[in-house]
Amino acid sequence: MADRILVPYDGSPQATDALEFAFETFPDATVIALYVIEVPDGRWAQIVGPELQIPVTERAQEYAADILEPATEIATEHGRSLETDVVTGEPDHRIVAQAEEESVDLIVIGSHGQKGVSRVLLGSVAEKVVRRSPIPVLVVR
């Protein structure tokens, strides 16, 4: 049984399904919703490792808070509390790193997120998380 669960949350229907699945399937677990402010590949990706954070604008932080607000509402609907966290970087790297930092037992991730091309099959972020994570990953379709 998982005591601590990380749910990457980007506001997509698939992320919402993953969050609801976590609440329904693991009623006693602590659930953490994680939003990753994506940093484009390039210089920052070379300088900043998965464990480091680069500064982001207040506008980006507000956007992240707006994305996570429905997640908090979903928690309330399920009579649950929800921890939220916002990090920056490449989503797949940051999800795995955050799962390790938070000492979670399980990552529950939607099969794909908002990006059009990533909607094919499993989704690029979900696929990379499954391949990279030393922690069990449950993919919700």
CSV table of C-alpha atoms in Angstrom, one decimal:
chain,number,residue,atom,x,y,z
A,1,MET,CA,0.0,0.0,0.0
A,2,ALA,CA,1.3,3.4,-0.9
A,3,ASP,CA,1.5,6.0,1.9
A,4,ARG,CA,2.8,8.9,-0.2
A,5,ILE,CA,1.8,9.5,-3.8
A,6,LEU,CA,3.0,12.0,-6.3
A,7,VAL,CA,0.6,13.0,-9.0
A,8,PRO,CA,2.1,15.2,-11.8
A,9,TYR,CA,-0.7,17.7,-12.6
A,10,ASP,CA,-1.0,20.0,-15.6
A,11,GLY,CA,-4.7,20.6,-15.6
A,12,SER,CA,-5.4,18.1,-18.5
A,13,PRO,CA,-8.2,15.7,-18.3
A,14,GLN,CA,-5.7,12.8,-18.0
A,15,ALA,CA,-4.0,14.5,-15.0
A,16,THR,CA,-7.4,15.0,-13.4
A,17,ASP,CA,-8.2,11.3,-14.0
A,18,ALA,CA,-4.9,10.4,-12.4
A,19,LEU,CA,-5.5,12.6,-9.3
A,20,GLU,CA,-9.1,11.2,-8.9
A,21,PHE,CA,-7.8,7.7,-9.2
A,22,ALA,CA,-5.2,8.4,-6.5
A,23,PHE,CA,-7.8,9.7,-4.1
A,24,GLU,CA,-10.3,6.8,-4.8
A,25,THR,CA,-7.8,4.0,-4.8
A,26,PHE,CA,-5.5,5.1,-1.9
A,27,PRO,CA,-7.9,6.7,0.6
A,28,ASP,CA,-5.3,6.9,3.4
A,29,ALA,CA,-2.4,8.1,1.4
A,30,THR,CA,-0.8,11.6,1.4
A,31,VAL,CA,-1.2,12.9,-2.1
A,32,ILE,CA,1.1,15.5,-3.6
A,33,ALA,CA,0.1,17.3,-6.8
A,34,LEU,CA,3.2,18.5,-8.7
A,35,TYR,CA,3.2,21.1,-11.5
A,36,VAL,CA,6.4,21.5,-13.5
A,37,ILE,CA,7.2,24.9,-15.1
A,38,GLU,CA,8.9,23.6,-18.2
A,39,VAL,CA,12.2,25.2,-19.0
A,40,PRO,CA,13.1,24.9,-22.7
A,41,ASP,CA,16.0,22.8,-23.7
A,42,GLY,CA,19.2,24.7,-24.3
A,43,ARG,CA,21.7,26.5,-22.0
A,44,TRP,CA,19.5,26.3,-18.9
A,45,ALA,CA,19.1,22.5,-19.3
A,46,GLN,CA,22.9,22.1,-19.4
A,47,ILE,CA,23.6,24.4,-16.5
A,48,VAL,CA,20.6,23.3,-14.3
A,49,GLY,CA,20.5,19.8,-13.1
A,50,PRO,CA,17.3,18.0,-12.1
A,51,GLU,CA,17.9,18.9,-8.5
A,52,LEU,CA,18.4,22.7,-9.0
A,53,GLN,CA,15.8,25.3,-9.5
A,54,ILE,CA,16.1,28.4,-11.7
A,55,PRO,CA,14.2,31.5,-10.8
A,56,VAL,CA,10.9,32.0,-12.5
A,57,THR,CA,8.7,35.0,-12.9
A,58,GLU,CA,5.9,35.9,-10.6
A,59,ARG,CA,3.6,35.5,-13.6
A,60,ALA,CA,4.8,31.9,-14.1
A,61,GLN,CA,4.2,31.2,-10.4
A,62,GLU,CA,0.7,32.6,-10.6
A,63,TYR,CA,0.0,30.5,-13.7
A,64,ALA,CA,1.2,27.4,-11.8
A,65,ALA,CA,-1.1,28.3,-8.8
A,66,ASP,CA,-4.0,28.7,-11.2
A,67,ILE,CA,-3.3,25.2,-12.7
A,68,LEU,CA,-3.2,23.6,-9.3
A,69,GLU,CA,-6.3,25.3,-8.0
A,70,PRO,CA,-8.7,22.8,-9.6
A,71,ALA,CA,-6.6,20.0,-8.1
A,72,THR,CA,-7.2,21.4,-4.6
A,73,GLU,CA,-11.0,21.6,-5.4
A,74,ILE,CA,-10.9,17.9,-6.5
A,75,ALA,CA,-9.3,17.0,-3.2
A,76,THR,CA,-12.0,18.9,-1.3
A,77,GLU,CA,-14.7,17.1,-3.3
A,78,HIS,CA,-13.2,13.8,-2.2
A,79,GLY,CA,-12.9,15.0,1.4
A,80,ARG,CA,-9.1,14.9,1.2
A,81,SER,CA,-6.3,17.3,1.7
A,82,LEU,CA,-3.7,17.9,-1.0
A,83,GLU,CA,-0.1,19.0,-0.9
A,84,THR,CA,1.0,21.0,-3.9
A,85,ASP,CA,4.4,21.7,-5.2
A,86,VAL,CA,5.8,23.7,-8.1
A,87,VAL,CA,9.2,23.1,-9.6
A,88,THR,CA,11.0,24.1,-12.8
A,89,GLY,CA,12.9,22.1,-15.4
A,90,GLU,CA,12.3,19.3,-17.8
A,91,PRO,CA,9.1,17.6,-16.7
A,92,ASP,CA,10.2,14.0,-16.8
A,93,HIS,CA,13.4,14.7,-14.9
A,94,ARG,CA,11.8,16.9,-12.3
A,95,ILE,CA,8.9,14.4,-11.7
A,96,VAL,CA,11.4,11.6,-11.0
A,97,ALA,CA,13.7,13.9,-8.9
A,98,GLN,CA,10.7,15.3,-6.9
A,99,ALA,CA,9.4,11.8,-6.2
A,100,GLU,CA,12.8,10.8,-4.7
A,101,GLU,CA,13.0,14.1,-2.8
A,102,GLU,CA,9.5,13.7,-1.3
A,103,SER,CA,10.2,10.0,-0.5
A,104,VAL,CA,7.0,8.9,-2.3
A,105,ASP,CA,6.0,5.3,-2.7
A,106,LEU,CA,4.2,5.7,-6.0
A,107,ILE,CA,3.9,8.1,-8.9
A,108,VAL,CA,0.4,8.2,-10.4
A,109,ILE,CA,0.5,9.9,-13.8
A,110,GLY,CA,-2.0,10.5,-16.6
A,111,SER,CA,-1.3,8.7,-19.9
A,112,HIS,CA,-0.6,12.0,-21.7
A,113,GLY,CA,-0.9,15.7,-21.1
A,114,GLN,CA,-1.8,18.8,-23.0
A,115,LYS,CA,0.6,18.7,-25.9
A,116,GLY,CA,-0.7,17.5,-29.2
A,117,VAL,CA,2.1,15.3,-30.4
A,118,SER,CA,2.5,13.7,-27.0
A,119,ARG,CA,-1.1,12.5,-27.2
A,120,VAL,CA,0.1,9.6,-29.3
A,121,LEU,CA,0.1,6.3,-27.4
A,122,LEU,CA,1.5,6.7,-23.9
A,123,GLY,CA,2.7,10.3,-24.1
A,124,SER,CA,6.3,11.4,-24.1
A,125,VAL,CA,6.5,12.6,-20.4
A,126,ALA,CA,4.7,9.6,-19.0
A,127,GLU,CA,6.8,7.2,-21.1
A,128,LYS,CA,10.0,8.9,-19.9
A,129,VAL,CA,8.9,8.8,-16.3
A,130,VAL,CA,8.1,5.1,-16.5
A,131,ARG,CA,11.5,4.4,-18.0
A,132,ARG,CA,13.5,6.6,-15.6
A,133,SER,CA,11.8,6.2,-12.2
A,134,PRO,CA,13.2,3.9,-9.6
A,135,ILE,CA,9.9,4.3,-7.8
A,136,PRO,CA,6.8,2.4,-9.1
A,137,VAL,CA,4.7,4.3,-11.6
A,138,LEU,CA,1.0,3.8,-12.2
A,139,VAL,CA,-0.2,5.1,-15.5
A,140,VAL,CA,-3.9,6.1,-15.6
A,141,ARG,CA,-5.7,6.0,-19.0
